[in-house]
Short mmCIF file of C-alpha atoms in Angstrom, two decimals:
data_model
loop_
_atom_site.label_atom_id
_atom_site.label_comp_id
_atom_site.label_asym_id
_atom_site.label_seq_id
_atom_site.Cartn_x
_atom_site.Cartn_y
_atom_site.Cartn_z
CA MET A 27 -0.93 -19.81 -4.30
CA ASN A 28 2.68 -20.09 -3.13
CA MET A 29 3.13 -20.99 0.53
CA VAL A 30 5.96 -20.82 3.05
CA PRO A 31 6.64 -24.57 3.60
CA GLU A 32 7.09 -24.31 7.39
CA LEU A 33 3.58 -22.88 7.69
CA HIS A 34 1.84 -25.74 5.93
CA PRO A 35 0.14 -27.00 9.15
CA LEU A 36 -1.74 -23.69 9.48
CA PHE A 37 -3.23 -24.01 6.01
CA GLU A 38 -4.45 -27.59 5.97
CA PRO A 39 -8.24 -28.10 5.87
CA ILE A 40 -9.98 -29.36 8.98
CA THR A 41 -13.49 -30.67 9.63
CA LEU A 42 -15.59 -29.99 12.71
CA GLY A 43 -19.01 -31.64 12.82
CA ASN A 44 -20.53 -31.18 9.39
CA VAL A 45 -18.33 -28.19 8.50
CA THR A 46 -14.96 -28.21 6.74
CA PHE A 47 -12.74 -25.15 7.02
CA LYS A 48 -10.26 -24.37 4.26
CA ASN A 49 -7.48 -23.80 6.79
CA ARG A 50 -6.77 -23.82 10.54
CA LEU A 51 -6.94 -20.03 11.02
CA ALA A 52 -9.86 -18.37 12.78
CA MET A 53 -10.84 -14.83 13.57
CA ALA A 54 -11.14 -14.58 17.34
CA PRO A 55 -14.28 -12.96 18.77
CA MET A 56 -13.69 -9.27 19.51
CA THR A 57 -16.27 -6.80 20.79
CA ARG A 58 -16.57 -3.93 18.31
CA SER A 59 -19.95 -2.27 19.08
CA PHE A 60 -20.63 -0.88 15.61
CA SER A 61 -24.15 -2.27 15.11
CA PRO A 62 -26.64 0.63 15.26
CA GLU A 63 -29.75 -0.17 17.31
CA ASN A 64 -28.27 -3.63 17.92
CA VAL A 65 -28.53 -4.49 14.20
CA PRO A 66 -25.46 -5.53 12.16
CA ASP A 67 -25.50 -3.29 9.10
CA ALA A 68 -23.70 -3.24 5.74
CA ALA A 69 -20.49 -1.95 7.36
CA VAL A 70 -20.47 -4.88 9.79
CA ALA A 71 -21.12 -7.31 6.94
CA ASP A 72 -18.25 -5.84 4.94
CA TYR A 73 -15.94 -5.99 7.98
CA TYR A 74 -16.41 -9.73 8.35
CA ARG A 75 -16.44 -10.38 4.60
CA ARG A 76 -13.02 -8.73 4.21
CA ARG A 77 -11.48 -11.07 6.79
CA ALA A 78 -12.90 -14.11 5.00
CA ALA A 79 -11.65 -12.78 1.66
CA GLY A 80 -8.24 -12.26 3.27
CA GLY A 81 -7.93 -15.99 3.84
CA THR A 82 -9.37 -16.63 7.31
CA GLY A 83 -11.06 -20.04 7.35
CA LEU A 84 -13.41 -19.48 10.30
CA ILE A 85 -14.92 -16.18 11.40
CA VAL A 86 -16.10 -16.13 15.02
CA THR A 87 -18.15 -12.98 15.45
CA GLU A 88 -17.95 -10.49 18.25
CA GLY A 89 -20.05 -11.37 21.28
CA VAL A 90 -23.74 -11.34 20.33
CA GLY A 91 -26.35 -10.68 23.00
CA ILE A 92 -28.61 -13.68 23.53
CA ASP A 93 -32.39 -13.59 23.82
CA GLN A 94 -32.51 -12.89 27.55
CA SER A 95 -33.46 -9.55 29.05
CA ALA A 96 -30.27 -9.01 31.09
CA ALA A 97 -27.81 -10.29 28.49
CA ILE A 98 -26.17 -6.94 27.73
CA GLY A 99 -25.94 -3.47 29.25
CA ASP A 100 -22.59 -1.89 30.07
CA GLY A 101 -23.51 1.63 31.12
CA SER A 102 -21.02 3.22 28.70
CA GLY A 103 -23.51 4.08 25.98
CA THR A 104 -22.42 1.26 23.68
CA SER A 105 -25.23 -1.17 24.59
CA SER A 106 -27.33 0.01 21.65
CA ARG A 107 -24.47 -0.89 19.29
CA ILE A 108 -23.85 -4.44 20.51
CA PRO A 109 -25.49 -6.86 18.05
CA LEU A 110 -28.29 -9.16 19.18
CA LEU A 111 -29.47 -12.51 17.84
CA HIS A 112 -33.22 -11.97 18.11
CA GLY A 113 -35.58 -9.64 16.29
CA GLU A 114 -36.46 -9.46 12.59
CA ALA A 115 -34.07 -6.62 11.76
CA GLN A 116 -31.21 -8.27 13.64
CA LEU A 117 -31.65 -11.61 11.90
CA ALA A 118 -31.92 -9.93 8.50
CA GLY A 119 -28.66 -8.16 9.25
CA TRP A 120 -26.96 -11.40 10.23
CA ARG A 121 -28.18 -13.14 7.08
CA ALA A 122 -26.35 -10.50 5.05
CA VAL A 123 -23.22 -11.01 7.16
CA VAL A 124 -23.34 -14.77 6.64
CA GLU A 125 -23.94 -14.46 2.90
CA GLY A 126 -20.94 -12.15 2.53
CA VAL A 127 -18.61 -14.47 4.45
CA HIS A 128 -19.79 -17.49 2.48
CA ALA A 129 -19.34 -15.67 -0.83
CA ALA A 130 -15.74 -14.91 0.19
CA GLY A 131 -15.03 -18.59 0.92
CA GLY A 132 -15.23 -18.55 4.72
CA LYS A 133 -17.34 -20.13 7.44
CA ILE A 134 -18.87 -18.18 10.33
CA PHE A 135 -20.06 -18.87 13.89
CA PRO A 136 -21.79 -16.30 16.13
CA GLN A 137 -20.40 -16.06 19.65
CA LEU A 138 -23.40 -16.27 21.99
CA TRP A 139 -22.81 -13.87 24.88
CA HIS A 140 -24.37 -13.05 28.24
CA GLN A 141 -22.46 -10.39 30.15
CA GLY A 142 -23.69 -11.64 33.50
CA VAL A 143 -21.78 -9.93 36.31
CA PHE A 144 -20.64 -7.12 33.99
CA ARG A 145 -24.11 -6.06 32.95
CA ILE A 146 -24.89 -2.78 34.74
CA GLU A 147 -28.29 -2.35 36.37
CA GLY A 148 -30.63 -0.05 34.47
CA THR A 149 -28.87 -0.34 31.11
CA GLY A 150 -29.27 -2.29 27.89
CA PRO A 151 -32.36 -2.97 25.77
CA TYR A 152 -34.33 -3.97 28.89
CA PRO A 153 -33.16 -1.58 31.64
CA ASP A 154 -35.74 -2.79 34.17
CA ALA A 155 -34.43 -6.36 34.11
CA PRO A 156 -32.28 -7.36 37.11
CA SER A 157 -28.65 -8.22 36.37
CA LEU A 158 -27.73 -11.87 36.79
CA ARG A 159 -24.90 -13.17 38.95
CA PRO A 160 -24.62 -16.70 40.39
CA SER A 161 -24.08 -15.48 43.94
CA GLY A 162 -24.58 -11.75 43.50
CA LEU A 163 -20.81 -11.20 43.48
CA TRP A 164 -18.78 -9.29 40.90
CA GLY A 165 -15.38 -10.70 41.86
CA PRO A 166 -12.88 -11.17 44.68
CA ASP A 167 -14.19 -9.59 47.89
CA GLY A 168 -16.57 -7.55 45.76
CA GLY A 169 -13.63 -5.46 44.50
CA PHE A 170 -10.74 -5.17 42.09
CA SER A 171 -7.82 -7.53 42.05
CA THR A 172 -5.20 -7.23 39.32
CA VAL A 173 -7.20 -5.08 36.91
CA SER A 174 -6.82 -1.32 37.17
CA ARG A 175 -9.82 0.89 37.79
CA ASP A 176 -8.89 2.77 34.63
CA TYR A 177 -9.43 -0.34 32.55
CA ILE A 178 -12.72 -1.57 34.02
CA PRO A 179 -14.65 1.16 35.88
CA ARG A 180 -17.45 -1.23 36.81
CA VAL A 181 -20.20 -1.08 39.37
CA ILE A 182 -19.21 -3.83 41.80
CA GLN A 183 -21.79 -3.69 44.57
CA PRO A 184 -23.20 -7.13 45.37
CA THR A 185 -26.64 -8.05 44.04
CA ARG A 186 -28.90 -10.92 44.97
CA PRO A 187 -28.03 -14.42 43.70
CA MET A 188 -29.81 -15.79 40.64
CA THR A 189 -32.89 -17.87 41.27
CA GLU A 190 -33.26 -21.28 39.65
CA GLU A 191 -36.02 -19.77 37.50
CA GLU A 192 -33.59 -17.14 36.24
CA ILE A 193 -30.98 -19.81 35.57
CA ALA A 194 -33.49 -21.75 33.48
CA ASP A 195 -34.46 -18.56 31.63
CA ALA A 196 -30.82 -17.84 30.78
CA VAL A 197 -30.33 -21.38 29.49
CA HIS A 198 -33.44 -20.99 27.35
CA GLY A 199 -32.14 -17.66 26.02
CA PHE A 200 -28.96 -19.31 24.77
CA ALA A 201 -30.98 -22.04 23.06
CA LYS A 202 -33.37 -19.58 21.41
CA SER A 203 -30.49 -17.57 19.99
CA ALA A 204 -28.78 -20.71 18.72
CA THR A 205 -32.02 -21.61 16.92
CA ASN A 206 -32.06 -18.11 15.38
CA ALA A 207 -28.42 -18.50 14.33
CA LYS A 208 -29.19 -21.71 12.51
CA ALA A 209 -32.12 -20.06 10.74
CA ALA A 210 -29.87 -17.16 9.70
CA GLY A 211 -27.48 -19.58 7.98
CA PHE A 212 -24.55 -19.65 10.41
CA ASP A 213 -22.29 -22.70 10.09
CA GLY A 214 -21.94 -23.42 13.80
CA ILE A 215 -22.28 -21.94 17.27
CA ALA A 216 -19.60 -20.41 19.49
CA ILE A 217 -20.34 -20.02 23.21
CA HIS A 218 -18.63 -17.42 25.38
CA GLY A 219 -17.75 -19.25 28.57
CA ALA A 220 -14.72 -17.18 29.57
CA SER A 221 -13.46 -13.74 30.74
CA GLY A 222 -15.68 -13.54 33.81
CA TYR A 223 -19.01 -13.35 31.96
CA LEU A 224 -22.12 -15.27 33.04
CA ILE A 225 -21.15 -18.86 32.21
CA ASP A 226 -17.60 -18.35 33.46
CA SER A 227 -18.84 -16.80 36.69
CA PHE A 228 -20.47 -20.13 37.50
CA PHE A 229 -17.13 -21.91 36.92
CA TRP A 230 -15.10 -19.55 39.14
CA PRO A 231 -15.29 -20.13 42.92
CA GLN A 232 -14.83 -16.42 43.61
CA THR A 233 -18.15 -15.60 41.95
CA ASN A 234 -19.96 -18.89 42.53
CA GLN A 235 -20.48 -19.51 46.23
CA ARG A 236 -23.83 -21.20 45.84
CA VAL A 237 -24.77 -24.11 48.08
CA ASP A 238 -27.36 -25.66 45.76
CA ARG A 239 -26.74 -28.00 42.83
CA TYR A 240 -25.01 -25.20 40.85
CA GLY A 241 -22.26 -24.57 43.42
CA GLY A 242 -19.53 -26.48 45.21
CA ASP A 243 -16.93 -28.67 43.53
CA MET A 244 -16.01 -28.41 39.86
CA ALA A 245 -18.66 -30.89 38.73
CA LYS A 246 -21.37 -28.76 40.32
CA ARG A 247 -19.92 -25.44 39.15
CA ALA A 248 -19.89 -26.87 35.63
CA LEU A 249 -23.61 -27.60 35.66
CA PHE A 250 -24.88 -24.28 34.30
CA GLY A 251 -22.46 -24.42 31.36
CA VAL A 252 -23.40 -28.05 30.75
CA GLU A 253 -27.08 -27.15 30.69
CA VAL A 254 -26.39 -24.36 28.19
CA VAL A 255 -24.50 -26.70 25.86
CA LYS A 256 -27.17 -29.40 26.15
CA ALA A 257 -29.95 -26.93 25.38
CA ILE A 258 -28.10 -25.58 22.35
CA ARG A 259 -27.34 -29.07 21.08
CA GLU A 260 -31.00 -30.00 21.36
CA ALA A 261 -32.00 -26.78 19.58
CA ILE A 262 -29.64 -27.08 16.60
CA GLY A 263 -29.46 -30.84 16.12
CA PRO A 264 -26.58 -33.33 16.16
CA ASP A 265 -24.44 -32.14 13.26
CA MET A 266 -23.99 -28.38 13.58
CA PRO A 267 -20.70 -27.82 15.47
CA ILE A 268 -20.40 -26.11 18.86
CA LEU A 269 -17.20 -24.29 19.84
CA PHE A 270 -16.91 -23.51 23.56
CA ARG A 271 -14.60 -20.73 24.80
CA PHE A 272 -13.17 -21.16 28.29
CA GLY A 273 -10.23 -19.68 30.15
CA GLN A 274 -8.53 -19.22 33.49
CA TRP A 275 -8.01 -15.43 33.60
CA LYS A 276 -10.84 -13.03 34.31
CA GLN A 277 -11.31 -9.35 33.66
CA GLN A 278 -11.73 -9.08 37.42
CA ASP A 279 -8.42 -10.88 38.05
CA PHE A 280 -5.81 -11.74 35.44
CA ASN A 281 -4.35 -14.37 37.78
CA ALA A 282 -7.66 -16.14 38.44
CA LYS A 283 -8.12 -19.87 37.98
CA ILE A 284 -11.22 -21.94 37.59
CA ALA A 285 -9.07 -25.07 37.92
CA GLU A 286 -5.96 -25.47 40.05
CA THR A 287 -4.89 -28.73 38.40
CA PRO A 288 -5.28 -30.50 35.06
CA ASP A 289 -7.46 -33.12 36.76
CA GLU A 290 -9.88 -30.43 37.92
CA LEU A 291 -9.95 -28.84 34.47
CA GLY A 292 -10.62 -32.25 32.96
CA ILE A 293 -13.80 -32.61 35.01
CA LEU A 294 -15.14 -29.41 33.45
CA LEU A 295 -14.08 -30.03 29.87
CA ARG A 296 -15.25 -33.64 29.74
CA ALA A 297 -18.65 -32.60 31.13
CA LEU A 298 -18.99 -29.94 28.43
CA ALA A 299 -17.86 -32.39 25.75
CA GLU A 300 -20.38 -34.99 26.89
CA ALA A 301 -23.07 -32.30 26.78
CA GLY A 302 -22.35 -31.66 23.10
CA ALA A 303 -19.34 -29.35 22.68
CA ASP A 304 -17.26 -30.33 19.66
CA ALA A 305 -14.20 -28.14 20.22
CA PHE A 306 -12.66 -25.84 22.81
CA ASP A 307 -11.38 -22.30 22.30
CA ALA A 308 -8.77 -21.87 25.05
CA SER A 309 -8.69 -18.17 25.92
CA THR A 310 -5.23 -17.03 27.03
CA LEU A 311 -3.24 -13.83 26.89
CA TYR A 312 -0.45 -15.65 25.02
CA PHE A 313 -1.11 -18.78 22.97
CA SER A 314 1.97 -20.78 24.02
CA ALA A 315 2.13 -19.92 27.73
CA PRO A 316 2.30 -23.01 30.00
CA ALA A 317 -1.04 -23.54 31.72
CA PHE A 318 0.08 -25.44 34.82
CA GLU A 319 3.30 -25.62 36.82
CA GLY A 320 5.51 -28.55 35.98
CA SER A 321 4.40 -28.82 32.35
CA PRO A 322 5.23 -26.85 29.20
CA LEU A 323 1.78 -27.53 27.71
CA SER A 324 -0.42 -24.60 26.77
CA LEU A 325 -4.06 -24.35 27.82
CA ALA A 326 -5.16 -25.36 24.31
CA ALA A 327 -2.92 -28.43 24.50
CA TRP A 328 -4.43 -29.43 27.83
CA ALA A 329 -7.92 -28.89 26.45
CA LYS A 330 -7.29 -31.31 23.60
CA SER A 331 -5.62 -33.89 25.83
CA LEU A 332 -8.22 -33.77 28.61
CA SER A 333 -11.37 -33.64 26.50
CA GLY A 334 -10.45 -35.70 23.45
CA LYS A 335 -11.91 -32.89 21.33
CA LEU A 336 -10.34 -30.44 18.89
CA SER A 337 -8.87 -27.32 20.45
CA MET A 338 -8.03 -23.81 19.31
CA ALA A 339 -5.20 -21.64 20.65
CA VAL A 340 -5.38 -17.85 20.84
CA GLY A 341 -3.43 -14.96 22.31
CA GLY A 342 -0.84 -12.62 20.84
CA VAL A 343 -0.54 -14.40 17.50
CA GLY A 344 1.50 -12.34 15.04
CA LEU A 345 2.12 -9.52 17.51
CA SER A 346 4.77 -8.51 20.04
CA GLU A 347 2.40 -7.54 22.88
CA ASN A 348 -0.46 -9.39 24.51
CA LEU A 349 -3.92 -7.83 24.53
CA PHE A 350 -3.74 -5.91 27.78
CA ALA A 351 -0.12 -4.87 27.34
CA SER A 352 -1.15 -3.26 24.05
CA PHE A 353 -3.73 -1.18 25.92
CA GLU A 354 -0.85 0.33 27.88
CA THR A 355 1.61 0.76 25.00
CA GLY A 356 -0.97 1.83 22.43
CA GLY A 357 -0.17 -0.92 19.96
CA ALA A 358 1.88 -3.97 19.05
CA ALA A 359 4.59 -4.59 16.49
CA VAL A 360 4.59 -7.52 14.09
CA GLU A 361 6.19 -10.69 15.45
CA ASN A 362 6.58 -13.91 13.49
CA ASN A 363 5.58 -16.17 16.38
CA PHE A 364 3.22 -18.00 14.04
CA PHE A 365 6.14 -20.23 13.02
CA ASP A 366 6.16 -21.52 16.60
CA ALA A 367 2.37 -21.98 16.39
CA ALA A 368 2.75 -24.01 13.20
CA GLU A 369 5.34 -26.26 14.85
CA ARG A 370 3.07 -26.82 17.84
CA MET A 371 0.15 -27.63 15.56
CA ALA A 372 2.28 -30.11 13.62
CA ARG A 373 3.12 -31.83 16.93
CA GLY A 374 -0.58 -32.12 17.69
CA GLU A 375 -0.71 -29.67 20.61
CA PHE A 376 -3.79 -27.97 19.18
CA ASP A 377 -5.78 -27.99 15.96
CA MET A 378 -6.67 -24.38 15.12
CA LEU A 379 -5.19 -20.95 15.72
CA ALA A 380 -7.24 -17.80 16.34
CA LEU A 381 -6.14 -14.28 15.45
CA GLY A 382 -7.49 -11.17 17.11
CA ARG A 383 -5.81 -7.79 16.83
CA ALA A 384 -3.65 -9.04 13.93
CA LEU A 385 -6.83 -9.30 11.84
CA ILE A 386 -8.08 -5.90 12.97
CA ALA A 387 -4.79 -4.46 11.74
CA ASP A 388 -4.61 -6.49 8.54
CA PRO A 389 -7.65 -8.26 7.03
CA ASP A 390 -5.32 -9.99 4.54
CA TRP A 391 -3.08 -11.45 7.26
CA PRO A 392 -3.59 -15.15 6.34
CA ASN A 393 -2.95 -14.66 2.62
CA LYS A 394 0.08 -12.48 3.29
CA VAL A 395 1.59 -14.91 5.80
CA ARG A 396 0.97 -17.83 3.47
CA ARG A 397 2.94 -16.03 0.73
CA GLY A 398 5.70 -14.85 3.10
CA GLU A 399 4.73 -11.19 2.77
CA PRO A 400 4.97 -8.63 5.60
CA THR A 401 1.84 -7.89 7.63
CA LEU A 402 0.69 -4.67 9.28
CA ALA A 403 1.35 -3.67 12.89
CA TYR A 404 -1.51 -3.09 15.30
CA SER A 405 -2.42 0.26 16.84
CA ARG A 406 -5.05 0.80 19.51
CA ASP A 407 -6.40 3.66 17.41
CA MET A 408 -7.67 1.04 14.95
CA LEU A 409 -10.41 0.16 17.43
CA GLY A 410 -12.06 3.50 16.72
CA ALA A 411 -13.30 2.48 13.29
CA LEU A 412 -14.69 -0.62 11.59
CA ALA A 413 -12.20 -0.99 8.76
#
């Protein structure tokens, strides 16, 4: 297949753990909620297969509810359509997804997800289960910060803090679902530790004000995430790769920070790496944005430098608008910013590049870009169907 020479870095193979990807392009995890009764069906399998057939080396699935009673429940009526990673029907559905991706030449990781502070009381598969929050807090002062009420109409009343028994149960739930993922044939595990969800809410001082061993300085706030990674590593063995997603911004506050300095971030990332994480997925609104004042380095570049592990950049790749700007405008035009991404990858800033809305708009994006062909623009209306 012909290839645009400047884009060669994006299409080189790369190995993570015992898995080799045919290129450096990944499908970013994106919640779709099209799995009836929490079971991924043939339409879901075809959705992921098409992206693998279109040239994407690694598929990271949408967030998948772990085997813990309060993992999901959003109060909007979509909880029954969020896929789970426990139950015979669910695992059979995922086996079909995995087989389709493998047949199309791709690799696939499930993103293990616990909604944590965003899970609404009385909803989800287990409505009687109490929602889990490190300190019972939803976000800054129990209210909204930089996110509009139109975007996230969440229940934000404080709840009680998690007990240590509940913390242990959540850790166990992640490990059980990782075991199920391995049995279903997945190639690795992705962990959602960003966007204000459960793991991230332990990292963030605004939502973690505990005074026990899980709260305080960064090393203590990292402990829950470290325990999750350790439990998953023990469950799946030494070779199956673990990709950990982290980020500064939160749905509660786009300007939030879990780390004020690179040194503070390094404490977190090195602890997660020592626990068993093989690579870091640096969640940002724009892949090349500088992460800290005084340095041009992106968050993915800092992740690689601080942890010594592979890193993946994400945010606005191939499009003119970042994620939340596109909610306002209704879409995003094509932008060839992937040439910049290729240059950064060639310089060693990061190792992989994840695509989100660009792959919703155009399943064949990698093959088209490789050949120098035009890709399709993104429209918010595309979220209404699994195409």
